[in-house]
mmCIF file of C-alpha atoms in Angstrom:
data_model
loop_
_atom_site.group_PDB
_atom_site.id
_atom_site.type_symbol
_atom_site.label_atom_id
_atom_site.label_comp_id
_atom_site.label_asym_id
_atom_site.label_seq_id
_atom_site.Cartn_x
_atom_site.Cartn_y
_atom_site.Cartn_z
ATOM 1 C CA UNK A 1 35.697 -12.673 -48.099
ATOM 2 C CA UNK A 2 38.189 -12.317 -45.541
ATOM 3 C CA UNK A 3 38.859 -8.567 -43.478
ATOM 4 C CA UNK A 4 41.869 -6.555 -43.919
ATOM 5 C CA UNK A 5 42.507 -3.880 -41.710
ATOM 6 C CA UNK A 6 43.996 -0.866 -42.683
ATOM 7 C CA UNK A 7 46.651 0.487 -40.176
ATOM 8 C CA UNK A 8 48.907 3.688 -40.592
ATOM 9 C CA UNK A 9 46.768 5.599 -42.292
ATOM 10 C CA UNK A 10 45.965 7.989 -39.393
ATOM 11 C CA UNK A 11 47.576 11.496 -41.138
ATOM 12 C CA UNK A 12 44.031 13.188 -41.784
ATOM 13 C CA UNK A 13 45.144 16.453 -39.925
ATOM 14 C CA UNK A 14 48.426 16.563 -41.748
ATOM 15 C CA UNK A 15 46.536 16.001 -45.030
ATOM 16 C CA UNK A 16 44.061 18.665 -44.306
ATOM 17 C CA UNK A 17 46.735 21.348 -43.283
ATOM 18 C CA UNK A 18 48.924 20.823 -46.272
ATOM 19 C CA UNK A 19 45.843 20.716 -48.987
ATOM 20 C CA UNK A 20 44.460 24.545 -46.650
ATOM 21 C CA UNK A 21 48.087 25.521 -47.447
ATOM 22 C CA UNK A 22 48.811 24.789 -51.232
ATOM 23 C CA UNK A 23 44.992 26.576 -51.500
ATOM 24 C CA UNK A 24 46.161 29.403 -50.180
ATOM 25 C CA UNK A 25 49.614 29.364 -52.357
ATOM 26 C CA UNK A 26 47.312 28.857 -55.514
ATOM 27 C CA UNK A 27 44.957 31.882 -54.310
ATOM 28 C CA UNK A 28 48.505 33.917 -54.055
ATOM 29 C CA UNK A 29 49.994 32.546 -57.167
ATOM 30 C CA UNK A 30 46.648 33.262 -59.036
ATOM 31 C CA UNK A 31 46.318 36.820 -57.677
ATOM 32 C CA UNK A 32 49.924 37.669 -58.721
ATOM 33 C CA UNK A 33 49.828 36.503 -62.788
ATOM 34 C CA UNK A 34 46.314 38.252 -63.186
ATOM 35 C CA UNK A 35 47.632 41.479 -61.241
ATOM 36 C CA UNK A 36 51.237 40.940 -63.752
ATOM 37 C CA UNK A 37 48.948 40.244 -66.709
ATOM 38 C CA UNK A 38 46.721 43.831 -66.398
ATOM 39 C CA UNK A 39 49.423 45.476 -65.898
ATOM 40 C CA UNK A 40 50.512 44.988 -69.504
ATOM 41 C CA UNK A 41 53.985 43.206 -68.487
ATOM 42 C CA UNK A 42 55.041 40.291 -70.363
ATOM 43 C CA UNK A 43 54.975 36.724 -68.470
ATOM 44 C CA UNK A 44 57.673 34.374 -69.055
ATOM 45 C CA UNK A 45 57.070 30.935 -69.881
ATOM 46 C CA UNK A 46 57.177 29.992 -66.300
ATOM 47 C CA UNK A 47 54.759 32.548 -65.275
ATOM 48 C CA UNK A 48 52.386 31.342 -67.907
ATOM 49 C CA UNK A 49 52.694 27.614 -66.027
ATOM 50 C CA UNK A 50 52.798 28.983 -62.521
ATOM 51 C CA UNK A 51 49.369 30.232 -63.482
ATOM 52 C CA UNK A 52 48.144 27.581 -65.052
ATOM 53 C CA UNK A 53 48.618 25.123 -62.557
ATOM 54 C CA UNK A 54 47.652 27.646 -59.661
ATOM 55 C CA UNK A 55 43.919 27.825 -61.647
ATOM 56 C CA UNK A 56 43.938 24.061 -61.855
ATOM 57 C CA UNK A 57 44.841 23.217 -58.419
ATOM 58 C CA UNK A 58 41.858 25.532 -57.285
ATOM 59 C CA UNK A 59 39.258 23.945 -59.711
ATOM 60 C CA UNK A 60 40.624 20.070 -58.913
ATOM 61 C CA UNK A 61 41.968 20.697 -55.834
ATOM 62 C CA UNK A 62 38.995 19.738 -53.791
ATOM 63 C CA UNK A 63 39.202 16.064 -55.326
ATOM 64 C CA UNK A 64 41.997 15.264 -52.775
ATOM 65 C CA UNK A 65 39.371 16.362 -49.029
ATOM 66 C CA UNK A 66 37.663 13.281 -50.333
ATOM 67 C CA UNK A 67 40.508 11.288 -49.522
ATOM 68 C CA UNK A 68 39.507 12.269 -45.503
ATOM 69 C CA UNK A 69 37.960 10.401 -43.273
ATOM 70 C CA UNK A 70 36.668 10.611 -39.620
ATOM 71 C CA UNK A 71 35.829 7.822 -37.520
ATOM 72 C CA UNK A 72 34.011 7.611 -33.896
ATOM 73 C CA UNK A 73 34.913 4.642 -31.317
ATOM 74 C CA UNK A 74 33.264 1.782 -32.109
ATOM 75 C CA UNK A 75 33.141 2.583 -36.083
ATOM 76 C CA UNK A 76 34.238 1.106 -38.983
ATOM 77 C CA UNK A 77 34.335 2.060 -42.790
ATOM 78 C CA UNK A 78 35.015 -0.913 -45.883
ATOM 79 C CA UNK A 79 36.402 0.744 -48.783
ATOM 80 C CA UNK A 80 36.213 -0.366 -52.504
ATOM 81 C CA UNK A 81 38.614 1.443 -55.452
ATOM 82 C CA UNK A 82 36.651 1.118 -58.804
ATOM 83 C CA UNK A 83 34.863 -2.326 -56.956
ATOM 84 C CA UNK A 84 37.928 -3.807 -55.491
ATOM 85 C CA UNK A 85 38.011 -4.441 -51.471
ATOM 86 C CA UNK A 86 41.187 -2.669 -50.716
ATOM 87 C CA UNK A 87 40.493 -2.896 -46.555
ATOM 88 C CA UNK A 88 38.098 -1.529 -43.407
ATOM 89 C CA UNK A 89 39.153 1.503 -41.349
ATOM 90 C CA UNK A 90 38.735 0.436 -37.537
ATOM 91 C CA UNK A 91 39.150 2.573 -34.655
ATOM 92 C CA UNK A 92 38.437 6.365 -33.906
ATOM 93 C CA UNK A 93 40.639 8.719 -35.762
ATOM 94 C CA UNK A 94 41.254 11.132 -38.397
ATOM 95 C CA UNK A 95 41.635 9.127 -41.817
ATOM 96 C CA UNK A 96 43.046 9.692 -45.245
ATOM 97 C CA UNK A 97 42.882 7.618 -48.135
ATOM 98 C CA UNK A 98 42.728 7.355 -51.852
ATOM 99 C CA UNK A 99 40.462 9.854 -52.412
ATOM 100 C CA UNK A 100 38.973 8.161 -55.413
ATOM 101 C CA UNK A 101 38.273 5.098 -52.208
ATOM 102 C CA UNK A 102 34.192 4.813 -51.626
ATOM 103 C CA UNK A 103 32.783 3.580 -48.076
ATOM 104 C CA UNK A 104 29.808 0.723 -49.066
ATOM 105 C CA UNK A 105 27.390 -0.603 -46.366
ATOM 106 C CA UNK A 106 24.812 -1.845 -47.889
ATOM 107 C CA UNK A 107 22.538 -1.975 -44.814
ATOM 108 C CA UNK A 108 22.940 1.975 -44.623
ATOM 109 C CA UNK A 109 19.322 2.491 -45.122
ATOM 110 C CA UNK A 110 17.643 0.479 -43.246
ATOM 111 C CA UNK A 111 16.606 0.765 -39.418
ATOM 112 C CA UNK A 112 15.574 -1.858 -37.681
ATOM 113 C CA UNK A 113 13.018 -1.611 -34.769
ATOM 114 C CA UNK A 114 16.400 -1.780 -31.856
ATOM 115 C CA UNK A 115 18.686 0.287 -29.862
ATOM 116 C CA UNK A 116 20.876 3.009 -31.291
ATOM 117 C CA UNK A 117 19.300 2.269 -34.555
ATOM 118 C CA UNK A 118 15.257 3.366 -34.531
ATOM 119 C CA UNK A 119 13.324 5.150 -36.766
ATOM 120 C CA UNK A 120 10.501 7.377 -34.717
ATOM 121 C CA UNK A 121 7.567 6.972 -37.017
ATOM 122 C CA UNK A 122 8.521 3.410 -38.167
ATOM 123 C CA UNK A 123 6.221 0.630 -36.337
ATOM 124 C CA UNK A 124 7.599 -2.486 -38.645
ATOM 125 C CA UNK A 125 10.603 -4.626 -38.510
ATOM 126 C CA UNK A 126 12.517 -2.253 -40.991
ATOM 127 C CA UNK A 127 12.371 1.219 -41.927
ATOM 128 C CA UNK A 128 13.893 2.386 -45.133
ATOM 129 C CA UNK A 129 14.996 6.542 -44.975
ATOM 130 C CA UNK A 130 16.574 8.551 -47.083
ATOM 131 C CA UNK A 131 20.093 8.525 -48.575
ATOM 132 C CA UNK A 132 20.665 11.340 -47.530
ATOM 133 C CA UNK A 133 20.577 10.880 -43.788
ATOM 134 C CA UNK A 134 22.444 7.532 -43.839
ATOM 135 C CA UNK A 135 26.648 7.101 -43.641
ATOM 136 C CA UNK A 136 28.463 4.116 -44.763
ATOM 137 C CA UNK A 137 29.679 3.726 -41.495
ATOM 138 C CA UNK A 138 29.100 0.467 -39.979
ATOM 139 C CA UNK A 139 28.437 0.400 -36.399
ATOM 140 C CA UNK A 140 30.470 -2.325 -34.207
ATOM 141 C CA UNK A 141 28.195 -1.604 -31.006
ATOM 142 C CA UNK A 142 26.397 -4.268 -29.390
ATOM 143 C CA UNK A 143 22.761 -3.029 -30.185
ATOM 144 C CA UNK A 144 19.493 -5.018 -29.049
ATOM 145 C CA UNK A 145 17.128 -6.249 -31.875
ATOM 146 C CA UNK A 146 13.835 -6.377 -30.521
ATOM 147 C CA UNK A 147 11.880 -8.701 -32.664
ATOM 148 C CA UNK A 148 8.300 -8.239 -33.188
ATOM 149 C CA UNK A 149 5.636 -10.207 -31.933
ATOM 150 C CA UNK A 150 4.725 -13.574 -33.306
ATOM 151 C CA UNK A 151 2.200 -15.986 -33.140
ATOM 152 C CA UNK A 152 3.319 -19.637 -33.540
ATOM 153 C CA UNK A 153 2.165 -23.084 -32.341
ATOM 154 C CA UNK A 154 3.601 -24.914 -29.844
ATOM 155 C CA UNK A 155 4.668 -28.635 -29.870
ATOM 156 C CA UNK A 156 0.828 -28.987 -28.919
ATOM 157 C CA UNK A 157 -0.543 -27.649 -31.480
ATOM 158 C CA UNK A 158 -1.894 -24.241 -28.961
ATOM 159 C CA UNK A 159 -1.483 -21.118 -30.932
ATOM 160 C CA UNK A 160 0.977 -18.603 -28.761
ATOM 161 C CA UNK A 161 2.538 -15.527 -28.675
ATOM 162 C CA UNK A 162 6.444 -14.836 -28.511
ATOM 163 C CA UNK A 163 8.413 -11.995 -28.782
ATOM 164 C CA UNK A 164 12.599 -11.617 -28.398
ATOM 165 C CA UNK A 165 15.211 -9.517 -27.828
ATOM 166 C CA UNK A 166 18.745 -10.418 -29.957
ATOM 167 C CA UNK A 167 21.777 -8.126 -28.457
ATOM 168 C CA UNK A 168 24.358 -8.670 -31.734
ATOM 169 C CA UNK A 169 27.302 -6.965 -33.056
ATOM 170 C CA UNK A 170 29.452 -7.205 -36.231
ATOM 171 C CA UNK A 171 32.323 -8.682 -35.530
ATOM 172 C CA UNK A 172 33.496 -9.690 -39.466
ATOM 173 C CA UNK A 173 32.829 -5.793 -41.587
ATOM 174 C CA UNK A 174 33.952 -7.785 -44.804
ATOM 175 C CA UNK A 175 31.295 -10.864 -44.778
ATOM 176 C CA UNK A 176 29.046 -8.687 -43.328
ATOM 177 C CA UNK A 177 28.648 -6.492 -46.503
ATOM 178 C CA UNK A 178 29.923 -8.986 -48.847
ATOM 179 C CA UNK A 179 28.678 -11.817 -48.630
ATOM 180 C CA UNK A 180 24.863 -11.058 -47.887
ATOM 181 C CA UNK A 181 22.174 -8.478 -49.871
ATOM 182 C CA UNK A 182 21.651 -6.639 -46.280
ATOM 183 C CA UNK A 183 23.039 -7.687 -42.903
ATOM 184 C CA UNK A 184 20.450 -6.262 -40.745
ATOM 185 C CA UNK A 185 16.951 -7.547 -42.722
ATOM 186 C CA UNK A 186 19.318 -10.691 -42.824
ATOM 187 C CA UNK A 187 19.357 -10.770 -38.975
ATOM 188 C CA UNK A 188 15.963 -10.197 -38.888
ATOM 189 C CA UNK A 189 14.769 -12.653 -40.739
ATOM 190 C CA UNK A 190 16.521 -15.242 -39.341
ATOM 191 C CA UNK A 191 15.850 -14.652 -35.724
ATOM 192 C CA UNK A 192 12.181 -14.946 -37.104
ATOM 193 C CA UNK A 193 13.140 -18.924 -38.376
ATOM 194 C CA UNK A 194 14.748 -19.391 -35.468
ATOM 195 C CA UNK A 195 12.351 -18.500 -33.386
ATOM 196 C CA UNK A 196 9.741 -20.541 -34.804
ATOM 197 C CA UNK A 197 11.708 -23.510 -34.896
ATOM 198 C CA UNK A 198 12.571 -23.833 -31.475
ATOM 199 C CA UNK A 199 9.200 -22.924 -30.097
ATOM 200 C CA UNK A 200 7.357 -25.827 -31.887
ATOM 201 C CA UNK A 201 9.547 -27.969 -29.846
ATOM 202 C CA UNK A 202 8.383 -26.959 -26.504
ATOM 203 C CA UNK A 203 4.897 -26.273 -25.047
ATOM 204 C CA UNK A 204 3.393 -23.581 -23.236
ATOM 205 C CA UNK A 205 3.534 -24.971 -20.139
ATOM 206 C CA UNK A 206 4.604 -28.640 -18.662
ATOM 207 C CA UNK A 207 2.812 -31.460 -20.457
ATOM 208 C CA UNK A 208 3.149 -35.315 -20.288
ATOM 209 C CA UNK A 209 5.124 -37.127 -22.684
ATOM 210 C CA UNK A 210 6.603 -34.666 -24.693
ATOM 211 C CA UNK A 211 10.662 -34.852 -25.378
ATOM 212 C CA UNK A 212 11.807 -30.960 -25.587
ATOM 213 C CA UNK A 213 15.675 -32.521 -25.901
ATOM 214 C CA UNK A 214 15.380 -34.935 -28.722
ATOM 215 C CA UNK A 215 17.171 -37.538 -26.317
ATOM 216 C CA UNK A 216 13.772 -39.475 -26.974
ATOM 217 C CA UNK A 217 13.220 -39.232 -23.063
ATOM 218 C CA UNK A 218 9.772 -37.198 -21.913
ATOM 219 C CA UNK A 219 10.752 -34.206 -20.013
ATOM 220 C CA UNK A 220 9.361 -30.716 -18.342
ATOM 221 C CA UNK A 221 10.842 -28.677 -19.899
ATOM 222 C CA UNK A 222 8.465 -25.499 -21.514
ATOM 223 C CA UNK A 223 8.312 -22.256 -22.493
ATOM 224 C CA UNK A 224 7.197 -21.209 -19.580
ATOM 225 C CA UNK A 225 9.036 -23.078 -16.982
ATOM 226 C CA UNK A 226 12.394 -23.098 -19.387
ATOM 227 C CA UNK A 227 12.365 -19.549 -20.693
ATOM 228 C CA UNK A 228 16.608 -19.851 -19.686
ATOM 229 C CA UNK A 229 17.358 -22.937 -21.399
ATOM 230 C CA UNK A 230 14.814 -22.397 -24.689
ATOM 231 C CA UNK A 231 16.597 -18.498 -25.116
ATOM 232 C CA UNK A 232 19.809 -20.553 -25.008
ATOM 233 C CA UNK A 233 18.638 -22.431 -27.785
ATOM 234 C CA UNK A 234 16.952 -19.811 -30.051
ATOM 235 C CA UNK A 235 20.481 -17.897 -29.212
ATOM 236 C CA UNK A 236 22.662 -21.030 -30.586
ATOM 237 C CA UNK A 237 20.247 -21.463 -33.772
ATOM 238 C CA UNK A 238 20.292 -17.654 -34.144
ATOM 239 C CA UNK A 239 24.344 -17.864 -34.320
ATOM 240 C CA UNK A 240 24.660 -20.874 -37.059
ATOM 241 C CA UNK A 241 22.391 -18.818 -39.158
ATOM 242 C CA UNK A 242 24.568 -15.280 -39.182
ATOM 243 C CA UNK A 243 28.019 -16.630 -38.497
ATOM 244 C CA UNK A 244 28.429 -16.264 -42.668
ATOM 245 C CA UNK A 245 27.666 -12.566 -42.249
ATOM 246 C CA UNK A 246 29.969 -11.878 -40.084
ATOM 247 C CA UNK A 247 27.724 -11.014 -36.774
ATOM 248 C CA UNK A 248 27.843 -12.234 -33.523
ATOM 249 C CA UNK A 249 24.463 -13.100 -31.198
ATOM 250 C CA UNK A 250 26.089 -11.892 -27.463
ATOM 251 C CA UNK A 251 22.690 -12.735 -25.489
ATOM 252 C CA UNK A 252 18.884 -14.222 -26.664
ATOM 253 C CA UNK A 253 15.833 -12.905 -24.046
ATOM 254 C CA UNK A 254 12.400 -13.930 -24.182
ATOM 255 C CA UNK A 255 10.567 -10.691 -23.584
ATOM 256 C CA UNK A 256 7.050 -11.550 -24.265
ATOM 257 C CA UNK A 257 4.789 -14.911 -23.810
ATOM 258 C CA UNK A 258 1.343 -15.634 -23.920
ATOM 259 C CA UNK A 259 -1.512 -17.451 -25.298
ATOM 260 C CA UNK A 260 -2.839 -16.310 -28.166
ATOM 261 C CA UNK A 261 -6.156 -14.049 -27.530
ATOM 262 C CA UNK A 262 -8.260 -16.635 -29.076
ATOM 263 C CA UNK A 263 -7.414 -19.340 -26.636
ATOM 264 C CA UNK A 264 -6.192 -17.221 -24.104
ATOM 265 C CA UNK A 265 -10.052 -17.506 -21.927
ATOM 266 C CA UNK A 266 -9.885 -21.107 -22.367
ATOM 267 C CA UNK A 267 -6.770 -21.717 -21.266
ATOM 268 C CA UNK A 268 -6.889 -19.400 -18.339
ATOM 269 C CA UNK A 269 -10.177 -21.513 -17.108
ATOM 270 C CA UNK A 270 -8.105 -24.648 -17.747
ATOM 271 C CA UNK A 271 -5.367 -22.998 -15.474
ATOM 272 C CA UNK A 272 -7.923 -22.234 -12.885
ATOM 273 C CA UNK A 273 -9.942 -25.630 -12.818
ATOM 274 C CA UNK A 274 -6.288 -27.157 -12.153
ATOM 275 C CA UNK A 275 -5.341 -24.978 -9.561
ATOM 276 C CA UNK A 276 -8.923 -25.979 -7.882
ATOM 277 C CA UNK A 277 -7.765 -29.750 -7.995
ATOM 278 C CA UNK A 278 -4.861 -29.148 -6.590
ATOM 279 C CA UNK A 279 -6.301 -27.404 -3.627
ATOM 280 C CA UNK A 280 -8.902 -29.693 -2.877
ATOM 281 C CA UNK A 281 -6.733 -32.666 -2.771
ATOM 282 C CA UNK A 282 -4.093 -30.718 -0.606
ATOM 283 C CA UNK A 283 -7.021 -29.777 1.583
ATOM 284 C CA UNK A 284 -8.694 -33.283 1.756
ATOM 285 C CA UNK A 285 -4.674 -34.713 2.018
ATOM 286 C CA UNK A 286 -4.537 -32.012 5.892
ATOM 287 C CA UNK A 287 -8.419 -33.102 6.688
ATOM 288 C CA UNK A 288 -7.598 -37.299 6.270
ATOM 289 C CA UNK A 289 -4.398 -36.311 8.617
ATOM 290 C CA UNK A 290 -6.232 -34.692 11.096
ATOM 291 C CA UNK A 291 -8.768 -36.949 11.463
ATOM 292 C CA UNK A 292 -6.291 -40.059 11.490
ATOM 293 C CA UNK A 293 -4.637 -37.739 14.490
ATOM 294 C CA UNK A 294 -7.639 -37.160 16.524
ATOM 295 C CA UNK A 295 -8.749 -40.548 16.387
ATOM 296 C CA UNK A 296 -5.197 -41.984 17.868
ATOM 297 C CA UNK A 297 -4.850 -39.070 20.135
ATOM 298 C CA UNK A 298 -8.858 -40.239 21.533
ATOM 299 C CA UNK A 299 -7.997 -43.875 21.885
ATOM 300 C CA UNK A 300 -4.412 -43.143 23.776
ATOM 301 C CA UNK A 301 -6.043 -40.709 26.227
ATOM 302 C CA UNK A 302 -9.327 -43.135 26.703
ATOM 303 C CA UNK A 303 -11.371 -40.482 26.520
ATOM 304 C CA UNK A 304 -14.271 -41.903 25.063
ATOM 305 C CA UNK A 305 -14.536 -45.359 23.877
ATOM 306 C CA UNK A 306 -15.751 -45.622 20.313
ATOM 307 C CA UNK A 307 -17.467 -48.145 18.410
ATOM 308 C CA UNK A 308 -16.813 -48.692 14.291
ATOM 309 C CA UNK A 309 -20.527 -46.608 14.134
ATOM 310 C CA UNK A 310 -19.273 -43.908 15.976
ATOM 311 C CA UNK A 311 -15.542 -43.422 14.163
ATOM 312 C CA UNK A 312 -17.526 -43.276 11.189
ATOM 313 C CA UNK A 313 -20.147 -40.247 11.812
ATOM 314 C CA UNK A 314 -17.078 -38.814 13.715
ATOM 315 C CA UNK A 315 -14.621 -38.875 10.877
ATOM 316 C CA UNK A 316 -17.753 -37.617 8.246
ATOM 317 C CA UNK A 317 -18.511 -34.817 10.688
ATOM 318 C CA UNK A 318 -14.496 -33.797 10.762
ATOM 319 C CA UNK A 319 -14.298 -34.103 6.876
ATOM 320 C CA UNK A 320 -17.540 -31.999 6.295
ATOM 321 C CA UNK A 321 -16.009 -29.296 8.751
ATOM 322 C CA UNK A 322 -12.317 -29.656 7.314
ATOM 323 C CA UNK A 323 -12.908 -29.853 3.715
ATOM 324 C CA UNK A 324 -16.191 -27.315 3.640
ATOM 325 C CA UNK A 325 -16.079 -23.923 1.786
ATOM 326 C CA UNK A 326 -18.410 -22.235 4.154
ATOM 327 C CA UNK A 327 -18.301 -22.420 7.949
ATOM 328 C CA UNK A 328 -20.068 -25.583 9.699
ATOM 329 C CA UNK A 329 -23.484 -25.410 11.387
ATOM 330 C CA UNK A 330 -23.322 -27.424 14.404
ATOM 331 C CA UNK A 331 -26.419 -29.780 15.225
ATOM 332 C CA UNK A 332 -26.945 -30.937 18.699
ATOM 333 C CA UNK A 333 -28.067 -34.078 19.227
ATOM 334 C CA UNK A 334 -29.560 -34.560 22.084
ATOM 335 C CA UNK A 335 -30.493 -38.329 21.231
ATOM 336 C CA UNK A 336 -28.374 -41.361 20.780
ATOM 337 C CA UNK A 337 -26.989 -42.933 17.618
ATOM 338 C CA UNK A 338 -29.150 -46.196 18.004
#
């Protein structure tokens, strides 16, 4: 279904004035024959249709302010004549149309949980209101979808928890009532699919031997340490998916990431026992250094000449003192070595 884009049609206030004005010429016109008609004279044919048409204009007459239409900036209205597509109003203005025209929008119902679109009281992905409430106005604002929550595996196997936020706009009015049930839930749903099928590509954090590109080359890349590059992705996957509705996906954000509460304790004790590590072996990495340094520094100032025995309890007492947790005790010996 392609858009057509109905232009000229911007006479609303002209409309309006001339339909206030022939009301008020049928309100005269039907004053007049009832005042002629009581008093007794005798209407001539012409009368007789003046009247007529004066009653009929007041009783159908109203038929034609359906023909008016008002639209904000940013707004758009697709019209159908007894289920035709005849075109989409874009562009703030005053309207009129055939009146007998009807605005559709499908996805005039439903709020989803986003910007400029949010039901109070609703907590889900979609809230349905009333009719009542909802025009058939379609919105061409960039709003923000914020997705809910989900919990999904990674690529090893560790349960997570993502959520995203889609900024999107309709770009196409025609395919985007047309050709799918609901535009919006259709958005939804597929920023949930692609949001699980990029995140089973990557894991939490860096891992060994996992390919994240499909190049077949291991890489770094994770949802942690990637967040740019893997909203890039869900963006693009997002985009192939609604393109045939006629919306556009302007920007992809990861706004929430974690472990999933029942691994969440285990993995933050993994975290920590890895940070240890590292420490230690940047601490005992300084201490072997220091030592290596005081030893040359010894030998080039001959302050004391040291046998292989002596090096040795001298570079165990450094590393005890370096690579300790709690402060040294000093022991003096007041003895020799031998």
């Amino acid at each position: 279904m392609e858009e057509k884009i109905i232009k000229g049609h911007k006479n609303g206030m002209a409309m309006l004035l001339l339909i206030l004005a022939l009301y008020i010429i049928a309100v005269v016109g039907t004053i007049l024959g009832v005042a002629m008609t009581e008093a007794g004279r005798v209407l001539v044919f012409g009368g007789v249709a003046l009247l007529v048409v004066c009653i009929a204009w007041l009783v159908l007459g109203w038929i034609f302010l359906c023909g008016l239409k008002v639209l904000k900036p940013q707004e758009a209205l697709v019209l159908t004549l007894f289920g035709k597509y005849v075109g989409t109003l874009k562009g703030e203005g005053f309207y009129y149309v055939n009146p007998f025209c009807s605005g559709v929008n499908p996805a005039a119902k439903t709020r989803l949980n986003q910007s400029g679109d949010v039901d109070g009281g609703g907590k889900g992905v979609s809230v349905k209101v009333d009719a009542e409430t909802a025009g058939k106005r379609i919105s061409l604002k960039i709003m923000t979808l914020n997705n809910n929550r989900q919990k999904i595996n990674d690529c090893l196997g560790n349960p997570v928890e993502i959520g995203i936020a889609v900024m999107w706009r309709v770009v196409d009015t025609a395919k985007a009532v047309f050709d799918v049930d609901n535009y919006k839930e259709y958005l939804s749903l597929q920023c949930d699919s692609a949001l699980r099928n990029i995140v089973r590509i990557y894991p939490y954090d860096v891992a060994p031997n996992v390919d994240t590109t499909g190049d077949g080359i291991a890489d770094e890349g994770s949802l942690r340490g990637s967040s740019e590059v893997v909203a890039g992705r869900i963006k693009d996957e997002i985009q192939s998916k609604v393109a045939q509705a006629g919306l556009e996906i302007i920007e992809a954000r990861i706004t929430y990431l974690a472990y999933a509460p029942e691994i969440a304790a285990v993995m933050l004790q993994r975290q920590q026992a890895s940070a240890i590590i590292d420490a230690r072996k940047m601490i005992v990495d300084g201490a072997v250094g220091m030592v290596e340094m005081a030893l040359e520094r010894l030998s080039e100032k001959q302050v004391v000449e040291l046998d292989e025995e002596r090096k040795a309890a001298m570079v165990s007492n450094l590393l005890v003192v370096l690579c300790g947790n709690r402060d040294a005790q000093p022991v003096v010996n007041s003895g020799s070595l031998y």
